[in-house]
XYZ file of C-alpha atoms in Angstrom:
477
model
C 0.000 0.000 0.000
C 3.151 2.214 1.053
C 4.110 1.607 -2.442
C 1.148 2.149 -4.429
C 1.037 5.624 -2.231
C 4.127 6.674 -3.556
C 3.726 5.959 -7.227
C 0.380 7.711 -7.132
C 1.880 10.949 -5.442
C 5.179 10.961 -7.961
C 2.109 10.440 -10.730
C -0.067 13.519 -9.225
C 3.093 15.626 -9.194
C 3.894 14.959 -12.707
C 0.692 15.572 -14.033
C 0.561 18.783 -11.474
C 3.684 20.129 -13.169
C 2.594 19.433 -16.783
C -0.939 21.344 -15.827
C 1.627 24.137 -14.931
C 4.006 23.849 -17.716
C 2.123 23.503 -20.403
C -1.785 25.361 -20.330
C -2.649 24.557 -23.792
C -3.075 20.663 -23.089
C -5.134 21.762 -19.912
C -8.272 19.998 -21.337
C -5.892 16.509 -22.011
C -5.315 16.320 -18.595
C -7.883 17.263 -17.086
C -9.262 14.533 -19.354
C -6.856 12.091 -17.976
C -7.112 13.251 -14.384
C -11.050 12.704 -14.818
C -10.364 8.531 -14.411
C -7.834 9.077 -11.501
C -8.391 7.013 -8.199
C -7.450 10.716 -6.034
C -9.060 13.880 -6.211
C -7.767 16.747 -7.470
C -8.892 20.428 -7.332
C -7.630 23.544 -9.799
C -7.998 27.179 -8.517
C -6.721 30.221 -9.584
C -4.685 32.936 -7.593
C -7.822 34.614 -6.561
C -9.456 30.936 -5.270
C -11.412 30.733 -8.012
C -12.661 27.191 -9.098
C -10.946 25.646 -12.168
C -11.428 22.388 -12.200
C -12.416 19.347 -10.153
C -12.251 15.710 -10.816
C -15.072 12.873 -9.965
C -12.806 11.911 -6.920
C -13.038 15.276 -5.097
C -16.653 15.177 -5.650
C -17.854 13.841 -2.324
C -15.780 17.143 -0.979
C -17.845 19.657 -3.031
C -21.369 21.099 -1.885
C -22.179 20.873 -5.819
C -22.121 18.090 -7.794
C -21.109 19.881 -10.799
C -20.106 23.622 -9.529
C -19.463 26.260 -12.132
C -16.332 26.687 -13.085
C -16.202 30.867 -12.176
C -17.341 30.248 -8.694
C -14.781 30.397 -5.879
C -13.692 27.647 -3.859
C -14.881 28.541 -0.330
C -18.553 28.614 -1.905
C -18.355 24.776 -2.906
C -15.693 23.365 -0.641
C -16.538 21.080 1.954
C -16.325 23.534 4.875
C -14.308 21.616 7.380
C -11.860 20.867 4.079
C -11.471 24.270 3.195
C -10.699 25.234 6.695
C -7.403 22.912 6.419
C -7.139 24.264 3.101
C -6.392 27.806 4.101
C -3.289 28.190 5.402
C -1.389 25.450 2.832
C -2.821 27.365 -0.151
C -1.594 30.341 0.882
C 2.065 28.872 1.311
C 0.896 27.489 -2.388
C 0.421 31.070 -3.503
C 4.378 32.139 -2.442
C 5.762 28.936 -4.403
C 6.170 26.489 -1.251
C 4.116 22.825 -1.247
C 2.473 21.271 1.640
C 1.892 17.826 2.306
C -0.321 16.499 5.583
C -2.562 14.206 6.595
C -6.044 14.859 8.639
C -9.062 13.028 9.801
C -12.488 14.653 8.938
C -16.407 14.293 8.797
C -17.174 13.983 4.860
C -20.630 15.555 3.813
C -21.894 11.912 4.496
C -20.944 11.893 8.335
C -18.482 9.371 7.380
C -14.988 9.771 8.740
C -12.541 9.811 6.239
C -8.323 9.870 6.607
C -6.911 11.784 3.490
C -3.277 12.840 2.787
C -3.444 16.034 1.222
C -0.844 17.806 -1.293
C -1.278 21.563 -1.835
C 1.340 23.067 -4.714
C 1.334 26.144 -6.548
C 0.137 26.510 -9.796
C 2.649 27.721 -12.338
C 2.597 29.229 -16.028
C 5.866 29.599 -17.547
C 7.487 32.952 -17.061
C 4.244 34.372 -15.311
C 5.092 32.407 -12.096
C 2.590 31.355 -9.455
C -1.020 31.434 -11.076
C -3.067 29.108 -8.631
C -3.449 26.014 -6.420
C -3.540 22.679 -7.026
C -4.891 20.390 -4.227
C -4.524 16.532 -4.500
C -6.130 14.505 -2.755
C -5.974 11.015 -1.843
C -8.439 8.822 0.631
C -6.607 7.043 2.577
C -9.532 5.487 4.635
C -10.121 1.732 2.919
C -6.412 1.286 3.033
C -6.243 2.426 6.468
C -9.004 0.007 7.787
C -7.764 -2.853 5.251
C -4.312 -2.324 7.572
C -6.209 -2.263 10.622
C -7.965 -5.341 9.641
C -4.931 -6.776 8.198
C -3.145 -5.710 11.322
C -6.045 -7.386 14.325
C -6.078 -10.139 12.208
C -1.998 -11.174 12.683
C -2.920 -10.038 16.332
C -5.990 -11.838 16.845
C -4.193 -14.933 15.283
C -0.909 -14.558 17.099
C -3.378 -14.717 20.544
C -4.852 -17.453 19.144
C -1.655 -19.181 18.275
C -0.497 -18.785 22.081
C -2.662 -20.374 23.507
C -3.551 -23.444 21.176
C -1.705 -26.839 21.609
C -1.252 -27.455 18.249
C 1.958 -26.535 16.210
C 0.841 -25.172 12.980
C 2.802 -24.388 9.571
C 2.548 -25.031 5.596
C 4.625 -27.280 4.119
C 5.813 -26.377 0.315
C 5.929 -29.874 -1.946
C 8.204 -28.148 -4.175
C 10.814 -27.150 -2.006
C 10.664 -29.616 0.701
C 10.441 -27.095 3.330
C 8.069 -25.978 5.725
C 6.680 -22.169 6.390
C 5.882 -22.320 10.214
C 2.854 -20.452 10.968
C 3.243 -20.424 14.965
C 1.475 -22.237 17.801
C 2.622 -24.512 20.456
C 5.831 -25.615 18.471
C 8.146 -25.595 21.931
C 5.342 -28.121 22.940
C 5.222 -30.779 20.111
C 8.631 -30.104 18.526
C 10.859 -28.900 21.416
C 11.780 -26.210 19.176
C 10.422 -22.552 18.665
C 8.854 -20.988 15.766
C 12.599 -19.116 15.153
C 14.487 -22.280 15.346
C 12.637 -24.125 13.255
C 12.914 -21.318 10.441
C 16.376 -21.130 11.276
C 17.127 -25.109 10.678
C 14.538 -25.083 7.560
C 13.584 -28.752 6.061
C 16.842 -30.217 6.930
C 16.002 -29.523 10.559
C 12.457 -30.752 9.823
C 13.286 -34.017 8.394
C 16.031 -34.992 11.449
C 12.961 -34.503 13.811
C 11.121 -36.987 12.092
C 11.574 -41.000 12.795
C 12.862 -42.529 10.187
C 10.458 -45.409 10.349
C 7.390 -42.974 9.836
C 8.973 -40.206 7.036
C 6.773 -42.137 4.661
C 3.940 -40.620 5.703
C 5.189 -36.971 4.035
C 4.598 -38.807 0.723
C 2.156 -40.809 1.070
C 0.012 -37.745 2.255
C 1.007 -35.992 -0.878
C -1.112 -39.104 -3.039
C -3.963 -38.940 -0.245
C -4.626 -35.985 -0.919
C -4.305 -35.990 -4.547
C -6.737 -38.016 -4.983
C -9.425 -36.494 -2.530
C -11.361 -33.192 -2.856
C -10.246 -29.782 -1.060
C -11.176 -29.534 2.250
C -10.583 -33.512 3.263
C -8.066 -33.463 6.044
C -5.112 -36.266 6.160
C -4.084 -37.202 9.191
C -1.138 -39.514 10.436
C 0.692 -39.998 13.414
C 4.600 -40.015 13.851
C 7.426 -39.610 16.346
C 9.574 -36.740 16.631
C 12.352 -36.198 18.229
C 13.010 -34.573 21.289
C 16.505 -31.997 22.441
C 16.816 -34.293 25.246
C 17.033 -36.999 22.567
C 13.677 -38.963 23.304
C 10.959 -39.340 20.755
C 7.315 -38.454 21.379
C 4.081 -39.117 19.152
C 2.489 -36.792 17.253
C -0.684 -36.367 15.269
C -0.632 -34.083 12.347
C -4.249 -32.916 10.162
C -3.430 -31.418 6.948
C -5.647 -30.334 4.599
C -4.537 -28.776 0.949
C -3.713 -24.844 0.708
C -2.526 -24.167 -2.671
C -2.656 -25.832 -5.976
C -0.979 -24.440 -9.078
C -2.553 -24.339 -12.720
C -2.313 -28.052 -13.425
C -4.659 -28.828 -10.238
C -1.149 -30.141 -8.447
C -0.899 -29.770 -4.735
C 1.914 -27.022 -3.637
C 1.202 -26.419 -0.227
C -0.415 -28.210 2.621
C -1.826 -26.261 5.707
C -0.963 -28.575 8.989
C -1.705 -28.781 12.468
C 0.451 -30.960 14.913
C -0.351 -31.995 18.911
C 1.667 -33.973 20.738
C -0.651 -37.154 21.579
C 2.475 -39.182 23.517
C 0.733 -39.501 26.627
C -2.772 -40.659 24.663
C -0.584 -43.239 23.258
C 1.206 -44.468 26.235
C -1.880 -44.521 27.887
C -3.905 -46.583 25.038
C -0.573 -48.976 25.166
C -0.878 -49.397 29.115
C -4.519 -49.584 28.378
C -3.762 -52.501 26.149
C -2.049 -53.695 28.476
C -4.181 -53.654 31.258
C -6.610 -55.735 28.921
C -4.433 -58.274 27.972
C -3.583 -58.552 31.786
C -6.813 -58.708 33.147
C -8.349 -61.194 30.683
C -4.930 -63.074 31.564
C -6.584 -62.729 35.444
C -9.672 -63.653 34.902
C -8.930 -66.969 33.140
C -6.655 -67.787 36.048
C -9.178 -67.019 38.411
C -11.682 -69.319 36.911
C -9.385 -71.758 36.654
C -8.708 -71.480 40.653
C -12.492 -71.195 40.985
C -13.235 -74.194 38.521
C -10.359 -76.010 40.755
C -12.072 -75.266 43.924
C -15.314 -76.362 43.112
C -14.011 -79.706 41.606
C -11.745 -80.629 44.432
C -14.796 -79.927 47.472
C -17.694 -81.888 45.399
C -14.926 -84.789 45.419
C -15.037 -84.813 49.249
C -17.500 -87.324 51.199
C -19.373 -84.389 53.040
C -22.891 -83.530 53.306
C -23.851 -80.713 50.903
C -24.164 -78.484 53.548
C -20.805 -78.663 54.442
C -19.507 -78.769 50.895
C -21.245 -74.997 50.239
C -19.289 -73.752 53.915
C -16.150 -74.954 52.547
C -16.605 -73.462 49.273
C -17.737 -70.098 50.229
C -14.929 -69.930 52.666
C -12.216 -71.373 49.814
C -13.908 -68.290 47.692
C -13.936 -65.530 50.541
C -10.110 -66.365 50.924
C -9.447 -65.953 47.077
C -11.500 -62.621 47.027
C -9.920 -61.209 49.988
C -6.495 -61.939 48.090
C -7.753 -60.386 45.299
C -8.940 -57.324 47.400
C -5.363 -56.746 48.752
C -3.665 -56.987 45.222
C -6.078 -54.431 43.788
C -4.921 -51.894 46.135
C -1.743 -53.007 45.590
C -2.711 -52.178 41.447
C -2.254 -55.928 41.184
C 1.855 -55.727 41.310
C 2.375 -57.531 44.382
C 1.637 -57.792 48.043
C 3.619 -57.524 51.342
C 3.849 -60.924 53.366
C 2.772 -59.432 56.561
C -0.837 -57.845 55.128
C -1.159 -61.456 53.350
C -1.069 -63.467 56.541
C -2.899 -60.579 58.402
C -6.330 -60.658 55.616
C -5.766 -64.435 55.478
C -6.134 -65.594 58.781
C -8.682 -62.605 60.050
C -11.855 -65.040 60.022
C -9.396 -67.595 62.247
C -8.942 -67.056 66.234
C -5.718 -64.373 65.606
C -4.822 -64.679 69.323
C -3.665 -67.830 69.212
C -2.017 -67.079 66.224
C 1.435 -65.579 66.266
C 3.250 -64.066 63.186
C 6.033 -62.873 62.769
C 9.145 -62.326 59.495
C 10.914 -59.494 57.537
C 8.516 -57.341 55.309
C 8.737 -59.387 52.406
C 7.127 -58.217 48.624
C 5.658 -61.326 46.525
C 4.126 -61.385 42.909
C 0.348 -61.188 42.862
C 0.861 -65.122 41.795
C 2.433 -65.769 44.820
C 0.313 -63.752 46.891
C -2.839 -65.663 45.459
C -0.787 -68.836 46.188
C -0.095 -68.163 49.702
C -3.285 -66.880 50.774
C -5.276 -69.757 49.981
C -2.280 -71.635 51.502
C -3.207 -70.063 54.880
C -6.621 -70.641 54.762
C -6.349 -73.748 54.159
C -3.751 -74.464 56.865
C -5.709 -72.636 59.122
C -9.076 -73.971 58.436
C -7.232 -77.802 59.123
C -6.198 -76.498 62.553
C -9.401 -75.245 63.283
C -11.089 -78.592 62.920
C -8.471 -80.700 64.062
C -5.131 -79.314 65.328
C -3.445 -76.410 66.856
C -6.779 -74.187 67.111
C -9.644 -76.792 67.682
C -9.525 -76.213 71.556
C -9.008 -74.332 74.107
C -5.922 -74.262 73.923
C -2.988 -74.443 71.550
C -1.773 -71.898 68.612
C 0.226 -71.678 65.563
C 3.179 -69.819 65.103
C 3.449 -68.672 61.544
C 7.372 -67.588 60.637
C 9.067 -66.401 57.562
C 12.495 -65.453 56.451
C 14.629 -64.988 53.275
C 18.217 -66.198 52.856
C 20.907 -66.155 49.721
C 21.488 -69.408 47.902
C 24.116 -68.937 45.418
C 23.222 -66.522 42.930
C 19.299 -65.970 44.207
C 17.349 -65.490 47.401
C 15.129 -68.087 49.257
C 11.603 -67.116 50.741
C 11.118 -69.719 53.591
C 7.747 -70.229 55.385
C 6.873 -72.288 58.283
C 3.451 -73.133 59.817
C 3.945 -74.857 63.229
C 0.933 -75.901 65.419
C 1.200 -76.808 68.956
C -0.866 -77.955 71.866
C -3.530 -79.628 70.123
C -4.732 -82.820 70.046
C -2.141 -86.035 68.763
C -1.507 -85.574 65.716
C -1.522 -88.848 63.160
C -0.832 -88.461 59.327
C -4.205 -89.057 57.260
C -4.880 -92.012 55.265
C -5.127 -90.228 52.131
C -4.541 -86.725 51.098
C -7.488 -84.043 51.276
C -7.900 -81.216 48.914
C -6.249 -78.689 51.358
C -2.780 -81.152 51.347
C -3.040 -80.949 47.420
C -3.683 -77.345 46.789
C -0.410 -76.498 49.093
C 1.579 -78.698 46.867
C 0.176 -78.290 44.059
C -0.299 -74.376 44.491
C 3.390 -74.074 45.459
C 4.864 -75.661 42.805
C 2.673 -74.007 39.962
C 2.636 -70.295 41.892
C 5.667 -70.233 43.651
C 7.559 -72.568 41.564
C 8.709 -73.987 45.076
C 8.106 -77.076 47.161
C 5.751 -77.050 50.019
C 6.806 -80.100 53.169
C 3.670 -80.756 55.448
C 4.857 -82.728 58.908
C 2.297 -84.813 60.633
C 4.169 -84.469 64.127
C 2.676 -85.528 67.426
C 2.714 -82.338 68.773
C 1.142 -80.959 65.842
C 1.141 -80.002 61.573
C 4.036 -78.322 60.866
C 4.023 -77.055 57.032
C 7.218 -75.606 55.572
C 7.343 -73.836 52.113
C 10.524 -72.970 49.922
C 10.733 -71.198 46.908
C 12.759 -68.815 45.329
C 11.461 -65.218 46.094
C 10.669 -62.837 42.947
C 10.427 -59.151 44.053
C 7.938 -57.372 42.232
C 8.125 -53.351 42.209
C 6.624 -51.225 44.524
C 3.495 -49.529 43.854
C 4.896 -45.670 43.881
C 7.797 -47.342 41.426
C 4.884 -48.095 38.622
């Protein structure tokens, strides 16, 4: 606009001198001036109207004044008040140039840069005033427009996530726009300018650079306005790569209908994706849990119906076998299923039992949830023997339940012992009940240990070995 300003002045000026050089081609330019974009008005010495162009119109109180009548009588007042004192500088040979905001007949407020320049005829000197005028007003809102627009959108681009830029087929490069670039790249808007495409395609994994092409054929095929959309890893200063999605839809196509320029706009989705790949995780685990539980269920159930009891007693035993599962289960889903300390597994699984007769004690051990299942049930089943017929089925007697770790060559030992005393005589069974097979059984396929139960005289002793596998803490994830 600056320019177009200038060439239309150094155009005015030219055309102002020839109107003073030359009077016989008056009516030629005043002919030519007719079509001009700016306004121009001719007076004489005395302020008598010469001419006036379609442009200065709106400033005249005539539409089509005569040409004898003077200028104060068809001037736009407040004009011809700011006309005053340059035309009379106009009249002793010096030109004025200014600018000034005023009320056109209309109402409407206008912003005009004004030149006022004498008038000269060859050797007779200064004749008149010529006054040019030119409306500054569109261009002056188009720049204010133009001008809250790059404001609006650099607020806009400070506070959205996204990283947003064109990216130029031809050259390979990309023309950042602004947004959250520190955010999704790592890098601000200057840097990446600053390291152009090359920069640009190291940030990109190598694995998923393929997608810049095959975006370019997407589109090619598909109708303006469709927006591509891939995701890819970029890498980060401290060397780490993070995901991205990027939405692209096309900008600019030249004359043969081929795609130039694509408008983007990139977020940083890592977390979504670490969280649908824990999520996927979490699936895969729990249907892994579930099966296992029904399999522990489905074991339970088939190991009390084999028992020669009354169904009454087959349903206690049951819903006691299943209370002891869920309140293992209970303690590992606090636990966000990653283990389980020793001491709160002996502490759940032997609440429904007579705990004062019941002494515990061992380091603060961590087990796997597997093991924790394992040794839960392996308590209640313990204690639920000694309830009926050892260390806790009278008045007196107890149980003293021990634990301890130790280093065997290159791994460490978790050792459990279950020792009854002061019950009735003890005398090994005839045949092995479903509690004797579910610790050996349980210990083995859980713990991948060995469990040794004792029919001594002075009670069951039980003794389990396996090697211990520490499983992380839950603040460690």
């Amino acid at each position: 606009m600056k320019a177009e300003n200038a060439r239309l002045a150094a155009r005015v000026a030219e055309l102002e001198a020839q109107m003073g050089r030359a009077p016989i081609d008056r009516a030629s330019l005043y002919r030519m001036t007719d079509a001009a974009p700016w306004g121009a008005l001719v007076m004489n010495a005395e302020g008598v109207l010469d001419y006036a162009n379609p442009a200065f119109q709106r400033w005249l109180l005539k539409p089509a004044p005569a040409a004898d009548e003077a200028a104060e009588s068809v001037v736009h007042p407040p004009l011809m008040d700011a006309l005053r004192e340059p035309m009379a500088k106009a009249l002793q040979g010096e030109q004025t140039i200014f600018e000034l905001t005023l009320d056109d007949r209309a109402g409407e407020v206008r912003h005009l840069r004004l030149q006022v320049a004498p008038r000269a005829a060859g050797n007779m000197g200064v004749t008149g005033v010529v006054v040019s005028l030119y409306d500054l007003t569109d261009a002056q809102t188009l720049d204010r427009v133009a001008r809250a627009n790059r404001e609006q959108l650099a607020r806009v681009n400070s506070v959205t996530p996204s990283a947003n830029y064109l990216f130029d087929f031809e050259t390979g490069s990309s023309i950042w726009v602004g947004g959250n670039t520190e955010a999704v790249y790592g890098h601000t808007v200057e840097e990446l300018i600053a390291g152009g495409g090359d920069l640009v395609r190291r940030l990109i994994h190598p694995d998923d650079f393929h997608h810049v092409g095959r975006r370019l054929a997407y589109l090619a095929q598909r109708p303006d306005g469709e927006v591509s959309e891939f995701e890819l890893r970029v890498l980060r200063p401290d060397g780490t790569y993070r995901w991205i999605l990027d939405r692209a839809v096309v900008f600019e196509r030249n004359a043969n209908g081929r795609i130039v320029k694509t408008l983007s706009a990139a977020i940083d989705i890592d977390e979504r994706k670490r969280a649908e790949e824990r999520r996927t995780l979490l699936i895969n685990e729990l249907n892994h849990r579930v099966k296992n539980t029904l399999a522990a269920v489905q074991s339970i159930a088939r190991q009390t119906l084999r028992s020669e009891r009354n169904p009454a007693e087959m349903s206690e035993i049951f819903t006691a076998r299943l209370v002891s599962l869920s309140a293992a289960h209970d303690i590992l889903t606090r636990e966000n299923w990653e283990g389980a300390g020793m001491r709160e597994i002996a502490q759940v699984g032997l609440a429904p039992f007579d705990e004062t007769r019941i002494t515990v004690s061992g380091p603060e051990v961590r087990v796997t949830a597997r093991a924790a299942i394992a040794l839960s049930m392996a308590l209640h089943e313990l204690a639920t023997n000694a309830t009926k017929y050892g260390g806790l089925s009278g008045d007196v007697g107890g149980v003293a339940l021990t634990w301890r770790t130790r280093r065997e060559d290159d791994r460490v030992l978790f050792e459990l012992e279950w020792r009854e005393f002061g019950g009735p005589p003890v005398a090994a069974p005839k045949r092995r009940g479903f509690g004797s097979r579910l610790l050996s059984q349980g210990v083995r396929a859980d713990l991948n240990g060995v469990a040794e139960l004792l029919f001594e005289p002075e009670g069951v002793i039980c003794r389990i070995t396996a090697p211990l596998e520490t499983p992380p803490r839950p603040d460690q994830g």
